[in-house]
Coordinates of C-alpha atoms in Angstrom, one line a residue:
M83 CA -0.2 0.2 -0.5
E84 CA 2.1 3.0 -1.6
R85 CA 1.3 6.8 -1.3
N86 CA 1.0 7.7 -5.1
L87 CA 0.4 11.2 -5.8
T88 CA 1.7 10.8 -9.4
E89 CA -0.4 8.5 -10.0
L90 CA -3.7 10.5 -8.6
T91 CA -3.6 13.0 -11.2
N92 CA -2.8 10.4 -13.8
Q93 CA -6.8 9.7 -15.1
V94 CA -10.1 10.3 -14.6
Y95 CA -11.4 7.7 -11.5
D96 CA -14.7 6.6 -11.5
V97 CA -14.9 7.2 -7.9
L98 CA -13.2 9.7 -5.7
V99 CA -13.9 8.6 -1.6
I100 CA -13.4 12.0 0.6
G101 CA -12.4 10.4 4.2
G102 CA -10.3 8.1 5.1
G103 CA -12.5 6.5 8.6
I104 CA -14.2 3.1 8.5
Y105 CA -17.0 4.5 6.4
G106 CA -14.5 5.4 3.3
A107 CA -12.6 2.3 3.3
T108 CA -15.4 -0.1 3.3
L109 CA -15.9 2.1 -0.3
A110 CA -13.4 2.7 -1.3
R111 CA -13.2 -1.7 -0.9
E112 CA -16.6 -1.9 -2.6
A113 CA -16.4 -0.2 -4.9
S114 CA -13.3 -1.8 -6.5
L115 CA -14.2 -5.1 -5.7
C116 CA -16.9 -4.2 -8.2
G117 CA -14.3 -3.1 -11.0
L118 CA -14.8 0.6 -10.6
S119 CA -11.9 2.7 -10.6
V120 CA -11.1 4.2 -7.2
A121 CA -9.0 7.1 -5.1
L122 CA -9.4 7.8 -1.2
V123 CA -7.7 10.9 0.4
E124 CA -8.1 11.5 3.8
K125 CA -6.6 15.1 4.9
N126 CA -5.1 13.4 8.4
D127 CA -4.2 9.8 8.4
F128 CA -6.9 6.8 8.1
G129 CA -9.1 6.4 10.8
A130 CA -7.6 9.3 13.1
A131 CA -10.5 11.1 14.0
T132 CA -14.4 9.1 14.4
S133 CA -13.4 5.7 13.7
A134 CA -11.2 5.3 16.4
N135 CA -13.1 5.9 18.8
S136 CA -15.0 2.3 19.5
L137 CA -16.8 1.0 22.2
K138 CA -15.2 -2.0 20.5
T139 CA -18.5 -3.9 20.3
I140 CA -20.1 -4.6 17.5
H141 CA -23.9 -5.1 17.7
G142 CA -26.2 -7.5 16.8
G143 CA -29.0 -4.7 17.4
L144 CA -30.4 -6.9 20.5
R145 CA -31.5 -3.5 22.1
Y146 CA -33.8 -2.9 18.8
L147 CA -36.3 -5.3 20.2
Q148 CA -37.5 -2.0 21.8
N149 CA -38.0 -0.1 19.0
A150 CA -39.5 -3.3 16.9
D151 CA -37.0 -3.3 14.5
F152 CA -36.8 -6.7 13.4
K153 CA -35.2 -5.1 9.9
R154 CA -31.9 -2.4 11.6
M155 CA -31.6 -6.4 14.1
R156 CA -31.6 -8.4 10.7
E157 CA -28.3 -5.9 9.2
S158 CA -26.3 -6.1 12.3
I159 CA -26.7 -9.8 12.9
H160 CA -25.9 -10.6 9.1
E161 CA -23.4 -7.6 9.7
R162 CA -21.9 -9.1 13.1
T163 CA -21.1 -12.5 11.2
T164 CA -19.7 -11.0 7.8
L165 CA -17.2 -9.2 9.7
M166 CA -16.2 -12.6 12.0
R167 CA -15.6 -13.9 8.9
I168 CA -13.8 -11.7 6.5
A169 CA -12.0 -10.5 9.8
P170 CA -11.4 -13.2 12.0
H171 CA -8.6 -11.8 13.3
L172 CA -9.5 -8.6 14.6
I173 CA -13.6 -9.9 15.4
H174 CA -14.8 -12.0 18.3
P175 CA -17.5 -13.2 20.5
L176 CA -18.2 -10.9 23.0
P177 CA -20.0 -12.6 26.3
V178 CA -22.6 -10.0 27.9
L179 CA -23.8 -9.9 31.2
I180 CA -27.3 -7.8 32.7
P181 CA -28.8 -7.6 36.2
T182 CA -31.9 -8.2 35.8
Y183 CA -33.8 -6.3 38.7
G184 CA -37.6 -6.3 39.9
H185 CA -40.3 -7.7 37.2
G186 CA -40.8 -5.2 34.8
L187 CA -38.9 -4.3 31.7
K188 CA -35.8 -4.6 33.8
G189 CA -36.7 -8.1 35.2
K190 CA -35.4 -11.7 34.6
E191 CA -39.0 -12.3 32.9
A192 CA -38.8 -9.5 29.9
L193 CA -35.3 -10.3 29.2
S194 CA -36.0 -13.9 28.9
V195 CA -38.2 -12.5 26.7
A196 CA -36.1 -10.2 24.7
L197 CA -33.3 -13.5 24.6
A198 CA -35.3 -15.9 22.8
V199 CA -36.5 -13.3 20.3
N200 CA -33.3 -12.4 19.6
D201 CA -32.4 -16.0 19.4
L202 CA -35.0 -17.2 16.7
V203 CA -34.2 -13.5 14.7
S204 CA -30.9 -14.1 14.2
C205 CA -31.4 -18.3 13.7
D206 CA -28.9 -18.1 11.3
R207 CA -25.6 -17.0 12.8
N208 CA -23.6 -20.0 13.9
R209 CA -23.7 -21.3 9.9
L210 CA -19.5 -20.0 9.6
L211 CA -17.1 -22.9 10.1
D212 CA -14.6 -21.5 12.5
Q213 CA -16.8 -22.6 16.2
Q214 CA -14.6 -19.4 17.8
K215 CA -17.1 -17.6 16.2
H216 CA -20.2 -18.9 16.8
I217 CA -22.9 -17.0 19.3
P218 CA -24.6 -19.3 22.3
N219 CA -28.3 -18.6 23.0
G220 CA -28.9 -16.1 25.0
R221 CA -29.9 -17.4 29.3
V222 CA -30.9 -16.0 32.5
I223 CA -28.8 -16.9 35.6
S224 CA -30.4 -16.4 39.2
Q225 CA -30.1 -14.0 41.5
K226 CA -26.7 -16.1 43.3
K227 CA -24.9 -16.4 40.2
C228 CA -24.9 -13.4 39.7
L229 CA -23.2 -11.9 42.5
E230 CA -21.3 -14.1 42.1
L231 CA -19.9 -12.9 38.4
L232 CA -20.8 -9.0 39.5
P233 CA -19.5 -8.5 43.8
G234 CA -20.7 -5.2 44.2
I235 CA -23.5 -4.6 42.2
S236 CA -26.6 -3.4 43.6
T237 CA -29.2 -6.3 45.4
Q238 CA -32.3 -4.2 45.9
G239 CA -35.1 -6.2 43.9
L240 CA -32.1 -7.8 41.5
T241 CA -33.3 -11.1 40.6
G242 CA -30.5 -12.5 38.0
G243 CA -29.6 -11.9 35.3
A244 CA -29.5 -12.1 31.1
I245 CA -26.1 -13.1 29.3
F246 CA -26.2 -13.2 25.7
H247 CA -23.0 -12.4 23.4
D248 CA -22.0 -9.8 20.5
A249 CA -18.6 -9.5 19.6
Q250 CA -15.7 -7.3 19.9
V251 CA -13.2 -5.5 17.9
Y252 CA -9.6 -6.3 19.2
N253 CA -7.9 -3.4 17.3
S254 CA -10.3 -1.3 15.4
E255 CA -7.9 1.1 14.1
R256 CA -6.2 -2.5 12.2
L257 CA -9.8 -3.0 10.8
T258 CA -9.8 1.1 9.1
I259 CA -6.4 0.2 7.8
S260 CA -7.0 -3.8 6.4
F261 CA -10.7 -2.3 4.5
L262 CA -7.9 0.1 3.2
H263 CA -5.3 -2.8 2.0
S264 CA -7.6 -4.7 0.5
A265 CA -9.4 -1.5 -1.6
H266 CA -5.7 -1.1 -2.6
Q267 CA -5.2 -4.7 -3.9
A268 CA -8.1 -4.5 -5.9
G269 CA -7.1 -1.3 -7.2
A270 CA -8.0 2.0 -5.7
S271 CA -5.6 4.4 -4.5
L272 CA -5.6 5.4 -1.4
A273 CA -3.4 8.8 0.0
N274 CA -3.6 10.1 3.4
Y275 CA -2.3 13.6 5.0
V276 CA -3.8 15.2 1.2
E277 CA -7.0 17.6 1.8
V278 CA -9.6 18.8 -0.3
T279 CA -9.5 22.2 -0.3
G280 CA -12.2 22.7 -3.2
L281 CA -14.1 21.2 -5.3
V282 CA -13.7 21.3 -9.2
Q283 CA -17.1 22.4 -10.7
N284 CA -17.9 22.8 -14.0
D285 CA -21.6 24.4 -14.4
N286 CA -23.8 22.1 -12.5
R287 CA -21.4 19.1 -11.9
I288 CA -19.2 18.3 -10.1
N289 CA -15.9 16.9 -11.9
G290 CA -13.4 16.4 -9.2
V291 CA -11.5 17.8 -6.2
T292 CA -8.3 20.6 -5.9
V293 CA -6.2 19.1 -3.0
T294 CA -3.0 19.8 -0.9
D295 CA -0.6 17.5 0.1
K296 CA -0.3 18.9 3.7
L297 CA 3.9 16.9 3.8
T298 CA 4.8 19.1 0.7
E299 CA 2.0 21.5 0.8
N300 CA 1.6 21.4 -3.1
Q301 CA -1.3 21.4 -4.7
F302 CA -3.2 19.4 -7.5
D303 CA -6.3 18.5 -8.6
I304 CA -7.9 14.6 -9.0
R305 CA -10.1 14.0 -11.7
A306 CA -13.8 11.6 -11.2
K307 CA -17.3 11.5 -12.6
T308 CA -18.1 11.0 -8.9
V309 CA -17.1 12.4 -5.7
I310 CA -18.3 10.7 -2.6
N311 CA -18.3 13.0 0.8
T312 CA -18.1 10.7 3.4
C313 CA -16.2 13.0 6.0
G314 CA -18.7 12.6 8.9
A315 CA -18.3 15.6 11.0
W316 CA -16.4 17.3 8.3
G317 CA -19.8 16.7 5.9
N318 CA -20.6 19.5 5.7
K319 CA -17.0 22.0 5.4
I320 CA -16.9 19.6 2.5
L321 CA -20.8 21.0 1.1
G322 CA -19.5 24.5 2.0
M323 CA -17.4 24.5 -0.7
V324 CA -20.3 24.9 -3.6
N325 CA -22.4 27.9 -3.7
Q326 CA -25.9 27.6 -2.1
Q327 CA -25.7 23.7 -1.6
K328 CA -27.6 22.2 0.6
R329 CA -26.7 21.2 4.1
W330 CA -26.9 18.2 6.0
P331 CA -29.8 18.8 8.6
F332 CA -27.5 16.5 11.3
G333 CA -26.4 17.8 14.8
V334 CA -23.0 16.9 16.1
A335 CA -22.8 14.8 19.3
K336 CA -19.6 14.5 21.2
A337 CA -18.9 10.6 21.9
M338 CA -16.3 9.4 24.6
N339 CA -15.1 6.1 26.1
L340 CA -12.5 5.6 28.8
V341 CA -10.0 3.2 28.9
T342 CA -9.3 1.9 32.5
T343 CA -6.2 0.6 34.1
R344 CA -7.5 -2.3 35.2
P345 CA -10.3 -4.7 34.4
L346 CA -13.3 -4.2 36.8
F347 CA -14.7 -7.4 35.5
E348 CA -12.7 -9.9 33.6
K349 CA -14.8 -12.2 32.0
Y350 CA -18.2 -10.4 31.0
A351 CA -19.0 -6.9 29.2
V352 CA -21.3 -5.3 31.9
G353 CA -24.6 -3.7 31.0
I354 CA -24.9 -1.3 34.1
T355 CA -28.0 0.4 34.9
S356 CA -26.9 5.1 34.3
K357 CA -29.3 7.5 36.1
N358 CA -29.1 9.8 33.3
S359 CA -32.1 9.1 31.1
S360 CA -32.4 8.2 27.5
A361 CA -35.7 9.0 26.4
D362 CA -36.8 7.2 22.7
S363 CA -39.3 8.3 20.9
D364 CA -39.5 6.1 18.6
A365 CA -39.3 3.0 21.2
I366 CA -42.6 1.3 21.7
V367 CA -41.1 0.6 25.7
N368 CA -38.8 2.5 27.1
K369 CA -36.8 2.1 30.2
G370 CA -36.2 5.7 31.3
S371 CA -32.7 4.8 31.9
R372 CA -29.8 4.1 29.5
F373 CA -27.0 1.5 29.8
L374 CA -22.5 1.9 30.6
F375 CA -20.7 -0.9 29.2
I376 CA -18.2 -1.7 30.7
S377 CA -16.1 -4.3 28.4
P378 CA -13.5 -6.4 29.6
W379 CA -10.5 -5.3 26.4
R380 CA -6.6 -6.0 26.1
G381 CA -6.5 -7.1 30.1
R382 CA -8.7 -3.8 30.8
S383 CA -11.8 -1.9 30.7
M384 CA -13.3 0.0 27.9
I385 CA -16.0 1.7 29.4
G386 CA -18.6 4.0 27.5
T387 CA -20.6 5.7 25.8
E388 CA -21.0 9.2 27.5
Y389 CA -22.6 11.5 24.7
A390 CA -23.4 15.3 24.8
V391 CA -24.0 18.3 21.9
Y392 CA -21.1 19.8 20.4
S393 CA -21.3 22.8 18.1
Q394 CA -17.8 24.4 17.7
D395 CA -16.2 23.2 14.4
P396 CA -15.0 19.8 14.3
D397 CA -11.1 20.8 13.9
D398 CA -11.7 22.7 17.1
F399 CA -12.7 18.7 19.0
Q400 CA -11.5 17.8 22.3
I401 CA -11.2 16.0 25.5
T402 CA -11.8 17.9 28.6
E403 CA -10.4 16.9 31.9
A404 CA -14.1 18.5 32.3
D405 CA -15.9 15.7 30.3
I406 CA -14.1 13.0 31.9
S407 CA -14.5 14.0 35.3
Q408 CA -18.2 13.8 34.5
F409 CA -18.2 10.3 33.2
M410 CA -16.5 9.0 36.0
A411 CA -18.4 10.6 38.4
A412 CA -21.1 8.6 35.9
I413 CA -19.4 5.2 36.3
N414 CA -19.1 5.7 40.3
Q415 CA -22.3 6.3 40.7
A416 CA -23.9 3.5 38.5
Y417 CA -21.3 0.8 39.9
P418 CA -19.7 2.3 43.2
P419 CA -17.4 -0.5 43.7
A420 CA -15.4 0.6 40.6
K421 CA -13.9 4.0 42.8
L422 CA -12.3 4.9 39.8
K423 CA -9.8 7.6 40.4
R424 CA -8.6 9.8 37.6
E425 CA -4.8 8.0 37.5
E426 CA -7.1 5.0 36.5
I427 CA -8.1 6.3 33.4
S428 CA -5.7 5.3 30.4
F429 CA -6.7 6.4 27.4
V430 CA -9.7 8.3 25.9
H431 CA -11.1 7.7 22.9
G432 CA -13.0 10.7 21.4
G433 CA -15.6 11.2 18.4
M434 CA -18.5 12.6 16.7
L435 CA -21.7 11.6 16.0
P436 CA -24.7 13.1 13.7
T437 CA -28.0 13.9 16.1
T438 CA -31.1 14.7 14.9
N439 CA -32.2 16.8 18.2
I440 CA -31.8 17.9 21.6
N441 CA -33.9 15.7 24.4
S442 CA -35.9 18.6 25.5
K443 CA -35.9 17.0 29.6
T444 CA -32.3 15.9 29.7
G445 CA -30.4 18.2 27.3
E446 CA -28.9 15.2 25.7
P447 CA -28.4 14.5 22.3
I448 CA -30.7 12.6 20.3
L449 CA -28.2 9.8 18.1
A450 CA -29.4 9.8 14.4
K451 CA -30.4 6.4 13.4
H452 CA -30.8 5.8 10.5
Y453 CA -27.5 6.5 7.6
Q454 CA -28.2 8.9 4.8
I455 CA -27.7 8.4 1.1
F456 CA -28.3 11.8 -0.9
D457 CA -27.7 12.7 -4.3
H458 CA -27.1 15.9 -4.4
S459 CA -28.6 15.6 -8.1
Q460 CA -31.6 16.4 -6.7
T461 CA -30.9 19.6 -5.6
G462 CA -29.2 20.6 -9.0
L463 CA -25.6 19.2 -8.2
L464 CA -24.4 16.5 -10.3
G465 CA -21.3 13.6 -9.3
L466 CA -22.1 14.6 -5.9
I467 CA -23.1 12.2 -3.1
S468 CA -22.7 12.6 0.7
V469 CA -23.1 9.4 2.7
V470 CA -23.7 9.9 6.8
G471 CA -23.1 6.7 8.5
V472 CA -24.2 6.0 11.9
K473 CA -22.9 2.2 13.4
Y474 CA -19.4 0.8 13.1
T475 CA -20.8 -2.3 12.9
T476 CA -22.8 -1.9 9.2
A477 CA -20.4 0.0 7.1
R478 CA -19.6 -2.5 4.8
D479 CA -23.4 -3.1 4.1
V480 CA -23.8 1.3 3.7
A481 CA -21.2 0.2 0.9
E482 CA -22.7 -1.9 -0.5
K483 CA -25.8 0.3 -1.2
V484 CA -24.0 3.0 -2.3
V485 CA -22.5 1.4 -5.0
N486 CA -25.3 -0.2 -5.9
Y487 CA -26.5 3.1 -6.4
L488 CA -23.5 4.1 -8.4
F489 CA -24.5 1.2 -11.0
K490 CA -28.2 2.7 -11.4
L491 CA -27.0 5.6 -12.3
L492 CA -24.8 4.6 -14.5
G493 CA -28.4 2.5 -16.0
K494 CA -26.0 -1.1 -15.2
K495 CA -26.5 -3.6 -13.6
S496 CA -24.8 -4.2 -10.1
P497 CA -22.1 -6.8 -10.1
K498 CA -23.0 -9.6 -7.6
S499 CA -20.9 -7.9 -3.9
V500 CA -18.3 -10.2 -2.9
S501 CA -17.5 -8.2 -0.1
S502 CA -19.2 -10.1 2.7
V503 CA -17.7 -13.0 1.9
K504 CA -14.0 -11.9 0.6
S505 CA -11.7 -12.0 3.5
I506 CA -10.2 -8.6 4.0
Y507 CA -6.5 -7.5 4.5
G508 CA -4.7 -10.6 6.9
G509 CA -8.3 -12.7 7.2
E510 CA -7.4 -15.3 4.8
I511 CA -8.0 -17.7 8.4
E512 CA -10.3 -20.6 8.0
N513 CA -10.3 -21.9 11.8
F514 CA -9.0 -19.3 14.1
T515 CA -7.7 -21.0 17.2
D516 CA -5.6 -23.7 15.1
F517 CA -3.9 -20.9 13.2
L518 CA -2.7 -18.8 16.3
Q519 CA -1.5 -22.3 17.8
N520 CA 0.1 -23.3 14.6
A521 CA 1.4 -19.6 14.5
I522 CA 2.8 -20.0 18.3
V523 CA 4.1 -23.6 17.9
E524 CA 5.8 -22.5 14.3
K525 CA 7.2 -19.7 15.0
R526 CA 8.3 -20.3 19.0
S527 CA 10.8 -22.4 17.7
K528 CA 12.1 -19.5 15.9
G529 CA 12.7 -17.4 18.9
L530 CA 9.9 -15.3 19.2
T531 CA 8.1 -15.4 22.6
E532 CA 3.9 -16.9 22.2
L533 CA 3.0 -13.1 23.6
S534 CA 5.0 -11.4 20.7
I535 CA 2.8 -14.2 18.3
R536 CA -0.8 -13.7 19.5
R537 CA 0.1 -9.9 19.5
L538 CA 0.7 -10.2 15.5
V539 CA -2.0 -12.5 14.8
Y540 CA -4.5 -11.1 16.8
N541 CA -3.4 -7.4 15.4
Y542 CA -1.8 -8.5 11.6
G543 CA -3.8 -11.9 10.9
S544 CA -2.8 -14.5 8.2
A545 CA -0.4 -10.9 7.4
Y546 CA 1.8 -11.6 9.7
P547 CA 4.8 -12.7 8.2
K548 CA 4.8 -9.8 5.8
V549 CA 6.0 -7.8 9.6
L550 CA 8.6 -10.4 9.8
N551 CA 9.9 -9.8 6.4
Y552 CA 11.6 -7.1 8.8
L553 CA 12.1 -8.9 11.7
E554 CA 16.7 -8.6 12.7
N555 CA 16.7 -10.2 15.5
P556 CA 13.9 -12.9 16.6
E557 CA 15.1 -12.8 20.4
S558 CA 14.0 -9.2 20.8
E559 CA 11.3 -8.4 21.8
W560 CA 12.3 -4.3 20.9
A561 CA 13.1 -5.6 17.0
I562 CA 9.5 -7.1 16.4
V563 CA 8.2 -4.0 17.5
K564 CA 11.1 -2.3 15.3
A565 CA 10.3 -4.6 12.2
E566 CA 6.1 -3.1 13.1
I567 CA 7.7 0.1 13.1
L568 CA 9.2 -0.4 9.3
H569 CA 6.3 -2.7 7.9
A570 CA 4.1 1.1 8.7
I571 CA 6.2 3.2 6.6
H572 CA 7.3 1.0 4.2
Q573 CA 3.8 -0.8 3.3
E574 CA 1.0 0.9 4.9
M575 CA 1.5 5.0 4.8
A576 CA 3.0 5.5 8.1
Y577 CA 4.3 9.0 8.0
K578 CA 3.7 10.1 11.7
L579 CA 5.0 8.7 15.2
S580 CA 1.1 9.0 16.4
D581 CA 0.4 7.2 13.3
V582 CA 2.6 3.9 14.4
I583 CA 1.3 4.5 18.2
F584 CA -2.1 4.7 17.9
R585 CA -3.4 3.3 14.6
R586 CA -0.8 1.2 12.9
T587 CA 0.2 -1.5 16.5
E588 CA -1.3 -1.9 19.2
L589 CA 0.8 0.2 21.5
G590 CA -1.1 3.5 22.7
S591 CA -5.0 2.8 22.0
A592 CA -5.1 1.6 25.0
G593 CA -2.4 3.9 27.7
Y594 CA 0.4 5.2 27.4
P595 CA 3.3 2.8 26.5
G596 CA 6.1 4.4 28.0
D597 CA 9.0 7.0 27.5
E598 CA 11.2 3.8 26.7
T599 CA 8.6 3.2 23.5
I600 CA 8.4 6.5 22.4
K601 CA 11.8 7.0 22.0
F602 CA 12.9 3.3 20.9
C603 CA 9.6 4.1 18.5
A604 CA 10.7 8.0 17.1
E605 CA 14.4 6.7 16.8
V606 CA 13.4 4.4 14.2
M607 CA 11.3 6.5 12.6
S608 CA 13.4 9.3 12.2
K609 CA 16.3 7.4 11.1
E610 CA 14.3 5.7 8.6
L611 CA 12.5 8.8 7.5
S612 CA 15.5 11.1 8.1
W613 CA 13.7 13.4 10.4
S614 CA 15.5 16.3 11.9
S615 CA 16.4 16.8 15.9
T616 CA 14.0 19.5 16.1
K617 CA 11.0 16.9 14.0
L618 CA 11.9 13.8 16.0
E619 CA 11.6 16.3 19.4
E620 CA 7.9 18.1 18.2
E621 CA 6.7 14.3 17.2
V622 CA 7.2 12.9 20.2
Q623 CA 5.8 16.0 22.2
Q624 CA 2.8 15.2 20.5
I625 CA 2.2 12.1 21.3
R626 CA 2.9 13.2 25.1
N627 CA 0.3 15.7 24.6
K628 CA -2.0 13.3 23.9
F629 CA -1.9 11.5 27.0
G630 CA -1.5 14.8 28.9
I631 CA 2.4 14.8 29.8
T632 CA 4.1 18.3 28.7
S633 CA 8.5 17.4 30.0
A634 CA 10.0 16.6 27.3
I635 CA 11.5 13.0 26.0
V636 CA 15.3 14.4 24.9
A637 CA 16.4 12.4 21.7
S638 CA 20.5 12.0 22.5
N639 CA 18.9 10.3 26.3
I640 CA 17.2 7.0 24.1
P641 CA 19.6 3.8 25.2
S642 CA 22.3 2.6 23.4
N643 CA 20.3 -1.0 23.4
F644 CA 18.0 0.8 20.8
Q645 CA 20.5 1.6 18.7
D646 CA 21.6 -0.6 15.5

């Protein structure tokens, strides 16, 4: 996967995608697999904005039962199965436990019925050959068993618990990168750090975009028959480049998930009732409260999601200390045994989601429920389509619908989509457990530790040997990290230290990896990309700023054992 800007100027593409998050990535792959020529540009790094803020849960749509929205349930269940099929190294079943209280909507009887309906609606969920990906039937448990699994929860009115399974992403940033790898393999031209600064317009048709390479400040045009705007919260900025063009009627919510230094629960993702309201005007039944999900993730807990209305420029987005404190207070109130302290929050994932309104009673944002595909020819502008996604799980499905619509515009029948059955980059694995064990046996004999092999397989899947092509000393853990960095630079368009720390590897997405790791990674990148000492220090400080660490690391203090 190479960043070839010259290639971007040498042809007229069928499709140009603006935005390299999960929706742009799945769309680029889908269109390329269907035989269209595709270009994709992203103004920062791939998947660096909202797509990086994920609760890491691939939802099967159980919560849609309160709306009797079986169509969305089926879509979500299908896409959950699809992602486990095409990305078996990254998507794995996740058991979820919800305590039951009383005998009403939160009671064991109501949840038992809900689980039975969910099992019926998802009756075909286990057609995957890999049994590691099978989703068991839901079940209810006794009060005693629930207290054994969730010590310290409120016992007032507790009647038991409900257990069901969803799925979880081990590394959502690598999932986005893997979709882009697959798009590139299918012929797409991709480039990060290329910002769209204008739309090329002739009369009432968009014929491409004007862009600036943020690494060199060079400007050029990219021509395309259709431009697709998948910029999320930045979507209206793109539309603002066209005079009198209709803007999206969406607001924006600030979304936040916290990662803790210690796991609150070891085995289950747990739904704890929060006292915050979750009034849903479309719901047939309304619980009057919402769940905080506390999920075990990479030896820690991921807790989310907290939402707040956001009305500022998306470029100015940030999570404040006040936001974190407020969310921690809600968590400690919902589950007092957590006793979370600020120093136990190892990382904060923040992003922006589309909203349709604000709850007049609580002031909370009402999230958009349905994706939107808008052809701007309806307002007199040809060649421009905007896509607003609302759910990480169904991004591939939306991409398929967009491509079907493109062929309809061309007056052609859409090719049969293969994106739901064709493995993404790294996903060529028939049986994940067997694949992992075989990798451990084979590579341990060559000096790698089991921990390193597991990490490589969970992140890169069947493509992990491509990382090891850059390995110089298999007995050194630092050498494996160096191999990941070199692979990221030469095969995955990593140009900044943050690209490596947060999105090409798992080093920083769960918490600060430590001064030694940051120094080592910076030194490897500096040597490979010929950074100046000033550039190196700037890159290091940007990482430390992300974690709220202000004191600088002096590059010359890097231990000698980190050098080649």
